[in-house]
Amino acid sequence: MLSVSIVGGSGYVGGELLRLLLGHPHVEVRQVTSERLAGQYVYSTHPNLRGRTDLRYSPQSSLEPCDVLILALPHGSAAKNIEHYAGLGQAIIDCSADFRLREPETYSRWYGEKHPAPHWLERFVYGLPELYREQIRTTRYVSGVGCNATAINLALLPLVKAGLIDQTKPVVAEVKVGSSEAGAVANDGSHHAERAGVVRSFAPVGHRHTAEIMQAHGLENVHISITSVEMVRGALATCHVFTKGAVNERDLWRAYRAAAAEQPFLRIVHDRSGLHRHPEPKILAGSNYADIGWALDENTGRVVALCALDNLMKGAAGAAIQCLNLMHGFEETVGLEFSGLHPV
Amino acid sequence: MLSVSIVGGSGYVGGELLRLLLGHPHVEVRQVTSERLAGQYVYSTHPNLRGRTDLRYSPQSSLEPCDVLILALPHGSAAKNIEHYAGLGQAIIDCSADFRLREPETYSRWYGEKHPAPHWLERFVYGLPELYREQIRTTRYVSGVGCNATAINLALLPLVKAGLIDQTKPVVAEVKVGSSEAGAVANDGSHHAERAGVVRSFAPVGHRHTAEIMQAHGLENVHISITSVEMVRGALATCHVFTKGAVNERDLWRAYRAAAAEQPFLRIVHDRSGLHRHPEPKILAGSNYADIGWALDENTGRVVALCALDNLMKGAAGAAIQCLNLMHGFEETVGLEFSGLHPV
Amino acid sequence: MLSVSIVGGSGYVGGELLRLLLGHPHVEVRQVTSERLAGQYVYSTHPNLRGRTDLRYSPQSSLEPCDVLILALPHGSAAKNIEHYAGLGQAIIDCSADFRLREPETYSRWYGEKHPAPHWLERFVYGLPELYREQIRTTRYVSGVGCNATAINLALLPLVKAGLIDQTKPVVAEVKVGSSEAGAVANDGSHHAERAGVVRSFAPVGHRHTAEIMQAHGLENVHISITSVEMVRGALATCHVFTKGAVNERDLWRAYRAAAAEQPFLRIVHDRSGLHRHPEPKILAGSNYADIGWALDENTGRVVALCALDNLMKGAAGAAIQCLNLMHGFEETVGLEFSGLHPV
Amino acid sequence: MLSVSIVGGSGYVGGELLRLLLGHPHVEVRQVTSERLAGQYVYSTHPNLRGRTDLRYSPQSSLEPCDVLILALPHGSAAKNIEHYAGLGQAIIDCSADFRLREPETYSRWYGEKHPAPHWLERFVYGLPELYREQIRTTRYVSGVGCNATAINLALLPLVKAGLIDQTKPVVAEVKVGSSEAGAVANDGSHHAERAGVVRSFAPVGHRHTAEIMQAHGLENVHISITSVEMVRGALATCHVFTKGAVNERDLWRAYRAAAAEQPFLRIVHDRSGLHRHPEPKILAGSNYADIGWALDENTGRVVALCALDNLMKGAAGAAIQCLNLMHGFEETVGLEFSGLHPV
């Protein structure tokens, strides 16, 4: 059994990690930390785990060595203490943005401050198995991927791999997101009477995930907007891409099939009829699937590339467990078998 | 023109009062107070009023005399300073719970502390025009009515007036409420990811509005539960009443028609077909209607008496303006003509 | 491996049965029928199962013998053809209302027509393991339990078992339900613009589940209302009960602990602090738990007994699988391990 | 008093027209037609109008001459019978898509059939007062504007008027829409359990409103996607535009102020702080405002131009009344004064 501890376990990613690890056949959850809630049962904040575990939160000061340390901390915390964490965990999976970018300069430009541990950037592998599976298998350090970045990364993946994108034209990517993306701490903007039913331009320009997407795919002309909609979990990326030369449905089927082959969590959704012709996040709540699909406007050469996922699963905790599985030679899908619900 | 000021204008009831008063043909809004937001435009917190007014919040210290002072303060504040407010406003409408109960002892029992100004209790008229219209016309002091209390009061009104209730059996009243009832201040329970989609037993027993309902109708055996559901505005009271002797549909039609006659904001909703056979809150958002109706189980003598309303309108600000109209000899419905929307 | 077929697999209960059976380690899904969709992939209507199975719908005419036949048909269909189905399945689990009542007369009174196969009524065990576990272990025929009935049955269970209910006073049970209760077929009332955000009195009196609840618990004075709220899955039963003699918190803890002991899917939720002090349906989506709890008004002797569940799981498909497990000597919880999600 | 009749009054646009006309001081509603519901009270389908009117639906065969005939029919119906309608109404406002495009060829290309009355196309003025106010004042025939087209038209208006758009680069416009856009007739896709909480790519490419937007603004490189989100009323257009040369915040303020000047229903929403920094549809339900705003990425020259509105109001019925006011010399805002609600 692999011993795994979660640092920062009281947030939504922490809760989801815990749910997955408690059901994972090869894992024993050693500790879950929270400074504020030390001593309390984890189910006080993760009520779905009532009856599932008697674990209580520990303070970070009591952290013991373990096989894998998963960091689910606010951005900036992991990098500041990475040496300390590396001394405790044989392997580290960091869910924050701290180790996603390879170049310290890129980090400074997008995050507005110097990286506190720049020499660690190259030790971390970007935790997107669909792009870096082999590197993840052999590394001890994996960084998480931004939830919106994952949605855009996977939406664009088939087109990038097939070389279909006309890079002289802008790629415009809109992500519609649920409220869980903003985390578990209440604020004025999350107040239900204000947040319910909104279509709110949360980050119409300047979203930091732009940097990691351009890095992952080697693209430069990518423009992102994030819009909050009525939903708790889930994200849908709608990416407007213009193709190099004329492209038809068969070309796209070929590109998508090639991209999805041997990817256990990529499903192609592109049906001619029915309600679920395109990817949709709502049926993915709790599942690790990323559903990808497209619509083609042959007259204009625009492809609308779509990806739906659960931001707390494939966008965060699920991807982390998928990496954990790869790093330890487990079946890639173990502990991640939940199919999602319908209707929901 | 009547000069009206709102004390405590930054909350949801304050915003709704302001919306109504700005559209009221016989009223000039003099001042709107907020300590925290003094100096800021009222539309910074009430975005629907953008372009409608250039009013800014004033601090209470700058309050000037006016014809009507409407108090939209947290419970307890009005009573503590009632002498001060009475010196500023020719008339006072208090939306809080401070002056609803006639007996200081009842207040102490339900609110857990001595009333700070018990001799003022008898000067206030309970602001439910459907029961106290004539008294409201001639008083200078009107208390608001709890939003849930209004829903239950009006649901029960036809049965009480017709003497149909078997008082040896309990009256069980369930109110399903939206998130705006909890006010404009964010807290852990109002965090969207936690509050969205809930069916939450907010106050299954012990709700304070019980006291004013029993007082209003002279009933003793009333049992209330409040449940929060996914909705921002609106409340539906479902009251389970057992009748004295057998009652049929015609008896109930007669009772409801008698109760609704000459009540401009009571509508009977009791249809045999269609989607809207019973009262429903969602189509009442922004309107001052209270829709009342019933279902009868002839086998058991149970009547389910229903009342839907908008908690911020008929349950608070709308009722306050209705009282203001009565107190000043205006048409009772002036400024309250909005019909509500469908679909919505 | 147990071979199991689902008759009527295109509805929401059918889809949920299929999801559970596909993940069940001791079961092989043999056939899933749908007349309308025969030949189509099951994931065309159950999009969460895309990538999980290549099963297609079969017509009923092609049904083959199997170990267990689960009937997920509209009410009335199972009873009319029960001899036929009994010839095909070694065991039958019927999710409809056809075999829930023991007395043909009770059936006629509540369902308005003669039972088509009255002699079969006594062969079926009412599929509520919390009451009839031993009988279910040894029968070949199990009837489903109404989803609302399950919520009320389990809410009342601790009080009934402890003999705390004053049966001279009415038990008033309100269930708030989501839209999936109405099934998968669109109608005017399910049209999103009309159904979204409602608090709609769906069955304020006369709900048929009353009959099975009174039968299950031997109660007579039970009064039900069903209210539709904004939610897809889930039900919360709020049952107002008056106690025989004075009851305190300790009495209730004792009663609830006794009732929940050895019941793998009953969880007591009765916390003094936190957001989830009472049972709530939203965190139960996809799980087979029934969360039970209470609130006590010591002044009036009223206990508000609560039960939250997922109407498609513990209220239908999950309970069916729980019975299947019991009938075949499997671990009662196998295939039903999903804990539910938070936040959601 | 102007006599106005509505042809096709049972749908959502019809209901909204009726609500507005009943409150319009210079209008008398003569007739409201519905073949299916002839003889029934209009409030049977528009429950918000209960108590407001005793009008019943008439069959079209009973239509009498009137001053203004407003057509709220399915696309295609108005054009087929335009001669008949023109014989009944002194003026005609058609809410459908039939008379929006000037060129019959453009109509054929986007609507897939020959226009049934091409010579009428030039008689109709495109009913967008913000572009065609003077023409509307003097015409007898006004066409409606697509709800999504209005959102995009008004989002782009300031940039087009100021000549800031680089037309060599694509304009990508995403509109997030509520369920009322799909009309009042239930279908599989509008079934609540399927539609609730979706983020569904309704028309990722090929939306017909593209044609009228390009015509209105003389643009060619416009690419539209429509996404359905959880909301009943409302639309938000998010338009990604690249500017000719460098543009700064001051340039944009100037462009927006110029565009909004003297436009009574355009409000600029572009705040540095607060929750409502950008336009949002939810506070516009029932109002005729179109809120416009922007976000600028100075590094890339991308402007995200935003417009929020209520699709049934500024997107349909409200715009129709605004045109009616202009055509008859009334104050442009009369009957359209409702400010919208907050919270909601």
GROMACS .gro file of C-alpha atoms in nm, chain C residues 26-312:
model
  287
  714HIS     CA    1  -2.092  -1.033  -0.963
  715VAL     CA    2  -2.332  -0.937  -1.239
  716GLU     CA    3  -2.340  -0.963  -1.613
  717VAL     CA    4  -2.598  -0.749  -1.787
  718ARG     CA    5  -2.772  -0.974  -2.035
  719GLN     CA    6  -3.032  -0.754  -2.203
  720VAL     CA    7  -3.187  -0.413  -2.174
  721THR     CA    8  -3.520  -0.363  -2.342
  722SER     CA    9  -3.686  -0.065  -2.502
  723GLU     CA   10  -3.948  -0.096  -2.769
  724ARG     CA   11  -3.899   0.254  -2.900
  725LEU     CA   12  -3.520   0.242  -2.910
  726ALA     CA   13  -3.458  -0.121  -3.001
  727GLY     CA   14  -3.130  -0.148  -3.186
  728GLN     CA   15  -2.983   0.175  -3.052
  729TYR     CA   16  -2.690   0.196  -2.816
  730VAL     CA   17  -2.793   0.240  -2.456
  731TYR     CA   18  -2.556   0.535  -2.430
  732SER     CA   19  -2.771   0.725  -2.679
  733THR     CA   20  -3.011   0.787  -2.390
  734HIS     CA   21  -2.772   0.737  -2.099
  735PRO     CA   22  -2.482   0.955  -2.209
  736ASN     CA   23  -2.283   0.890  -1.892
  737LEU     CA   24  -2.235   0.532  -2.015
  738ARG     CA   25  -2.060   0.632  -2.336
  739GLY     CA   26  -1.739   0.434  -2.349
  740ARG     CA   27  -1.864   0.199  -2.081
  741THR     CA   28  -2.070  -0.045  -2.278
  742ASP     CA   29  -2.164  -0.134  -2.631
  743LEU     CA   30  -2.498  -0.275  -2.527
  744ARG     CA   31  -2.794  -0.194  -2.747
  745TYR     CA   32  -3.160  -0.194  -2.659
  746SER     CA   33  -3.353  -0.511  -2.738
  747PRO     CA   34  -3.726  -0.541  -2.797
  748GLN     CA   35  -3.916  -0.726  -2.528
  749SER     CA   36  -3.999  -0.996  -2.778
  750SER     CA   37  -3.637  -1.104  -2.776
  751LEU     CA   38  -3.609  -1.139  -2.399
  752GLU     CA   39  -3.425  -1.451  -2.292
  753PRO     CA   40  -3.428  -1.637  -1.963
  754CYS     CA   41  -3.198  -1.494  -1.700
  755ASP     CA   42  -3.124  -1.513  -1.331
  756VAL     CA   43  -3.280  -1.181  -1.240
  757LEU     CA   44  -3.527  -0.973  -1.431
  758ILE     CA   45  -3.558  -0.615  -1.313
  759LEU     CA   46  -3.873  -0.442  -1.429
  760ALA     CA   47  -3.852  -0.066  -1.470
  761LEU     CA   48  -4.184  -0.015  -1.642
  762PRO     CA   49  -4.463   0.240  -1.610
  763HIS     CA   50  -4.706   0.155  -1.333
  764GLY     CA   51  -4.952  -0.114  -1.436
  765SER     CA   52  -4.735  -0.289  -1.693
  766ALA     CA   53  -4.561  -0.535  -1.464
  767ALA     CA   54  -4.879  -0.666  -1.306
  768LYS     CA   55  -5.047  -0.727  -1.639
  769ASN     CA   56  -4.764  -0.952  -1.760
  770ILE     CA   57  -4.629  -1.094  -1.440
  771GLU     CA   58  -4.678  -1.457  -1.543
  772HIS     CA   59  -4.476  -1.395  -1.855
  773TYR     CA   60  -4.195  -1.227  -1.666
  774ALA     CA   61  -4.195  -1.496  -1.399
  775GLY     CA   62  -4.136  -1.749  -1.673
  776LEU     CA   63  -3.823  -1.564  -1.782
  777GLY     CA   64  -3.652  -1.460  -1.463
  778GLN     CA   65  -3.555  -1.687  -1.178
  779ALA     CA   66  -3.605  -1.381  -0.962
  780ILE     CA   67  -3.793  -1.059  -1.025
  781ILE     CA   68  -3.743  -0.715  -0.885
  782ASP     CA   69  -4.022  -0.485  -0.989
  783CYS     CA   70  -3.957  -0.113  -0.948
  784SER     CA   71  -4.315  -0.009  -1.015
  785ALA     CA   72  -4.603   0.037  -0.774
  786ASP     CA   73  -4.775  -0.281  -0.888
  787PHE     CA   74  -4.677  -0.515  -0.607
  788ARG     CA   75  -4.622  -0.288  -0.310
  789LEU     CA   76  -4.957  -0.318  -0.138
  790ARG     CA   77  -5.060  -0.643   0.026
  791GLU     CA   78  -5.436  -0.603   0.001
  792PRO     CA   79  -5.606  -0.590  -0.338
  793GLU     CA   80  -5.869  -0.361  -0.186
  794THR     CA   81  -5.610  -0.110  -0.079
  795TYR     CA   82  -5.470  -0.119  -0.430
  796SER     CA   83  -5.811  -0.053  -0.581
  797ARG     CA   84  -5.880   0.232  -0.346
  798TRP     CA   85  -5.555   0.418  -0.420
  799TYR     CA   86  -5.495   0.322  -0.781
  800GLY     CA   87  -5.853   0.341  -0.899
  801GLU     CA   88  -5.873   0.002  -1.064
  802LYS     CA   89  -5.877  -0.367  -0.980
  803HIS     CA   90  -5.538  -0.526  -0.945
  804PRO     CA   91  -5.474  -0.742  -1.255
  805ALA     CA   92  -5.295  -1.017  -1.062
  806PRO     CA   93  -5.407  -1.001  -0.700
  807HIS     CA   94  -5.280  -1.347  -0.605
  808TRP     CA   95  -4.927  -1.228  -0.681
  809LEU     CA   96  -4.942  -0.954  -0.419
  810GLU     CA   97  -4.856  -1.187  -0.134
  811ARG     CA   98  -4.563  -1.339  -0.318
  812PHE     CA   99  -4.381  -1.006  -0.335
  813VAL     CA  100  -4.181  -0.871  -0.046
  814TYR     CA  101  -4.181  -0.496   0.001
  815GLY     CA  102  -3.827  -0.407  -0.098
  816LEU     CA  103  -3.724  -0.196   0.197
  817PRO     CA  104  -3.429  -0.381   0.354
  818GLU     CA  105  -3.440  -0.161   0.663
  819LEU     CA  106  -3.776  -0.323   0.746
  820TYR     CA  107  -3.780  -0.652   0.559
  821ARG     CA  108  -3.419  -0.763   0.526
  822GLU     CA  109  -3.474  -1.123   0.627
  823GLN     CA  110  -3.774  -1.172   0.404
  824ILE     CA  111  -3.585  -1.023   0.110
  825ARG     CA  112  -3.299  -1.267   0.164
  826THR     CA  113  -3.526  -1.561   0.100
  827THR     CA  114  -3.777  -1.446  -0.155
  828ARG     CA  115  -3.767  -1.460  -0.533
  829TYR     CA  116  -3.997  -1.161  -0.577
  830VAL     CA  117  -3.927  -0.813  -0.452
  831SER     CA  118  -4.131  -0.504  -0.516
  832GLY     CA  119  -3.976  -0.162  -0.531
  833VAL     CA  120  -4.071   0.108  -0.286
  834GLY     CA  121  -4.196   0.446  -0.392
  835CYS     CA  122  -3.918   0.703  -0.380
  836ASN     CA  123  -4.121   0.940  -0.166
  837ALA     CA  124  -4.242   0.648   0.041
  838THR     CA  125  -3.883   0.544   0.109
  839ALA     CA  126  -3.797   0.893   0.227
  840ILE     CA  127  -4.095   0.904   0.461
  841ASN     CA  128  -4.057   0.541   0.568
  842LEU     CA  129  -3.699   0.595   0.672
  843ALA     CA  130  -3.763   0.935   0.828
  844LEU     CA  131  -4.026   0.777   1.052
  845LEU     CA  132  -3.848   0.447   1.114
  846PRO     CA  133  -3.661   0.542   1.433
  847LEU     CA  134  -3.969   0.697   1.590
  848VAL     CA  135  -4.193   0.407   1.496
  849LYS     CA  136  -3.950   0.145   1.621
  850ALA     CA  137  -3.907   0.330   1.948
  851GLY     CA  138  -4.283   0.369   1.986
  852LEU     CA  139  -4.258   0.745   2.024
  853ILE     CA  140  -4.535   0.859   1.793
  854ASP     CA  141  -4.862   0.987   1.937
  855GLN     CA  142  -5.098   0.830   1.687
  856THR     CA  143  -5.393   1.040   1.798
  857LYS     CA  144  -5.229   1.334   1.629
  858PRO     CA  145  -5.168   1.365   1.258
  859VAL     CA  146  -4.832   1.288   1.106
  860VAL     CA  147  -4.777   1.547   0.836
  861ALA     CA  148  -4.508   1.455   0.586
  862GLU     CA  149  -4.381   1.695   0.324
  863VAL     CA  150  -4.148   1.573   0.054
  864LYS     CA  151  -3.957   1.816  -0.164
  865VAL     CA  152  -3.861   1.647  -0.486
  866GLY     CA  153  -3.651   1.702  -0.794
  867SER     CA  154  -3.759   1.682  -1.155
  868SER     CA  155  -3.622   1.336  -1.224
  869GLU     CA  156  -3.909   1.191  -1.020
  870ALA     CA  157  -4.138   1.270  -1.309
  871GLY     CA  158  -3.948   1.047  -1.545
  872ALA     CA  159  -3.770   1.089  -1.874
  873VAL     CA  160  -4.062   1.187  -2.095
  874ALA     CA  161  -4.099   1.558  -2.169
  875ASN     CA  162  -4.428   1.732  -2.104
  876ASP     CA  163  -4.560   2.084  -2.062
  877GLY     CA  164  -4.484   2.082  -1.692
  878SER     CA  165  -4.127   1.970  -1.741
  879HIS     CA  166  -4.049   2.242  -1.997
  880HIS     CA  167  -3.743   2.412  -1.856
  881ALA     CA  168  -3.869   2.768  -1.872
  882GLU     CA  169  -4.176   2.657  -1.673
  883ARG     CA  170  -4.010   2.410  -1.437
  884ALA     CA  171  -3.688   2.593  -1.351
  885GLY     CA  172  -3.689   2.755  -1.010
  886VAL     CA  173  -4.038   2.644  -0.915
  887VAL     CA  174  -4.175   2.564  -0.577
  888ARG     CA  175  -4.475   2.382  -0.708
  889SER     CA  176  -4.739   2.194  -0.511
  890PHE     CA  177  -4.729   1.880  -0.717
  891ALA     CA  178  -4.947   1.659  -0.498
  892PRO     CA  179  -5.059   1.854  -0.194
  893VAL     CA  180  -5.313   1.586  -0.106
  894GLY     CA  181  -5.400   1.235  -0.220
  895HIS     CA  182  -5.054   1.102  -0.302
  896ARG     CA  183  -5.063   0.726  -0.354
  897HIS     CA  184  -4.749   0.655  -0.157
  898THR     CA  185  -4.958   0.727   0.152
  899ALA     CA  186  -5.096   0.376   0.128
  900GLU     CA  187  -4.765   0.194   0.137
  901ILE     CA  188  -4.630   0.409   0.418
  902MET     CA  189  -4.928   0.336   0.638
  903GLN     CA  190  -4.893  -0.032   0.553
  904ALA     CA  191  -4.519  -0.040   0.619
  905HIS     CA  192  -4.539   0.122   0.958
  906GLY     CA  193  -4.888   0.028   1.067
  907LEU     CA  194  -4.982   0.394   1.097
  908GLU     CA  195  -5.318   0.544   1.003
  909ASN     CA  196  -5.301   0.914   1.053
  910VAL     CA  197  -5.044   1.003   0.788
  911HIS     CA  198  -5.086   1.305   0.557
  912ILE     CA  199  -4.855   1.368   0.268
  913SER     CA  200  -4.773   1.660   0.042
  914ILE     CA  201  -4.526   1.655  -0.243
  915THR     CA  202  -4.367   1.977  -0.359
  916SER     CA  203  -4.144   2.009  -0.666
  917VAL     CA  204  -3.838   2.225  -0.625
  918GLU     CA  205  -3.536   2.319  -0.835
  919MET     CA  206  -3.327   2.005  -0.833
  920VAL     CA  207  -3.294   1.712  -1.070
  921ARG     CA  208  -3.219   1.429  -0.830
  922GLY     CA  209  -3.308   1.410  -0.468
  923ALA     CA  210  -3.586   1.413  -0.214
  924LEU     CA  211  -3.613   1.545   0.137
  925ALA     CA  212  -3.893   1.422   0.360
  926THR     CA  213  -3.985   1.655   0.644
  927CYS     CA  214  -4.221   1.469   0.877
  928HIS     CA  215  -4.396   1.648   1.159
  929VAL     CA  216  -4.468   1.405   1.438
  930PHE     CA  217  -4.604   1.462   1.786
  931THR     CA  218  -4.466   1.241   2.057
  932LYS     CA  219  -4.634   1.031   2.318
  933GLY     CA  220  -4.520   1.198   2.638
  934ALA     CA  221  -4.219   1.422   2.674
  935VAL     CA  222  -3.914   1.330   2.473
  936ASN     CA  223  -3.566   1.477   2.494
  937GLU     CA  224  -3.257   1.479   2.275
  938ARG     CA  225  -3.112   1.175   2.449
  939ASP     CA  226  -3.426   0.972   2.385
  940LEU     CA  227  -3.405   1.061   2.021
  941TRP     CA  228  -3.036   0.982   1.990
  942ARG     CA  229  -3.112   0.642   2.141
  943ALA     CA  230  -3.398   0.581   1.900
  944TYR     CA  231  -3.198   0.688   1.597
  945ARG     CA  232  -2.891   0.489   1.695
  946ALA     CA  233  -3.103   0.180   1.745
  947ALA     CA  234  -3.267   0.225   1.408
  948ALA     CA  235  -2.944   0.291   1.219
  949ALA     CA  236  -2.747   0.010   1.379
  950GLU     CA  237  -2.650  -0.253   1.123
  951GLN     CA  238  -2.814  -0.056   0.845
  952PRO     CA  239  -2.530   0.006   0.604
  953PHE     CA  240  -2.707   0.282   0.416
  954LEU     CA  241  -2.859   0.476   0.703
  955ARG     CA  242  -2.648   0.765   0.832
  956ILE     CA  243  -2.753   0.983   1.122
  957VAL     CA  244  -2.703   1.351   1.048
  958HIS     CA  245  -2.772   1.563   1.355
  959ASP     CA  246  -2.490   1.807   1.419
  960ARG     CA  247  -2.481   2.111   1.643
  961SER     CA  248  -2.272   2.320   1.409
  962GLY     CA  249  -2.153   2.336   1.052
  963LEU     CA  250  -2.347   2.369   0.733
  964HIS     CA  251  -2.470   2.012   0.715
  965ARG     CA  252  -2.645   1.979   1.049
  966HIS     CA  253  -2.949   1.812   0.893
  967PRO     CA  254  -2.990   1.564   0.609
  968GLU     CA  255  -2.972   1.720   0.264
  969PRO     CA  256  -3.030   1.551  -0.067
  970LYS     CA  257  -2.781   1.733  -0.284
  971ILE     CA  258  -2.470   1.558  -0.153
  972LEU     CA  259  -2.640   1.221  -0.202
  973ALA     CA  260  -2.671   1.231  -0.580
  974GLY     CA  261  -2.556   0.894  -0.705
  975SER     CA  262  -2.517   0.744  -0.360
  976ASN     CA  263  -2.735   0.486  -0.192
  977TYR     CA  264  -2.732   0.651   0.148
  978ALA     CA  265  -3.043   0.766   0.322
  979ASP     CA  266  -2.945   1.035   0.567
  980ILE     CA  267  -3.179   1.064   0.862
  981GLY     CA  268  -3.204   1.319   1.139
  982TRP     CA  269  -3.443   1.527   1.344
  983ALA     CA  270  -3.520   1.852   1.517
  984LEU     CA  271  -3.707   1.858   1.845
  985ASP     CA  272  -3.929   2.133   1.978
  986GLU     CA  273  -3.941   2.042   2.345
  987ASN     CA  274  -4.205   2.306   2.417
  988THR     CA  275  -4.462   2.149   2.190
  989GLY     CA  276  -4.355   1.787   2.168
  990ARG     CA  277  -4.311   1.813   1.794
  991VAL     CA  278  -4.033   1.614   1.632
  992VAL     CA  279  -3.944   1.704   1.277
  993ALA     CA  280  -3.809   1.378   1.138
  994LEU     CA  281  -3.600   1.417   0.826
  995CYS     CA  282  -3.475   1.187   0.556
  996ALA     CA  283  -3.277   1.283   0.247
  997LEU     CA  284  -3.198   1.049  -0.038
  998ASP     CA  285  -3.142   1.026  -0.411
  999ASN     CA  286  -3.478   0.927  -0.553
 1000LEU     CA  287  -3.316   0.732  -0.837
   0.00000   0.00000   0.00000
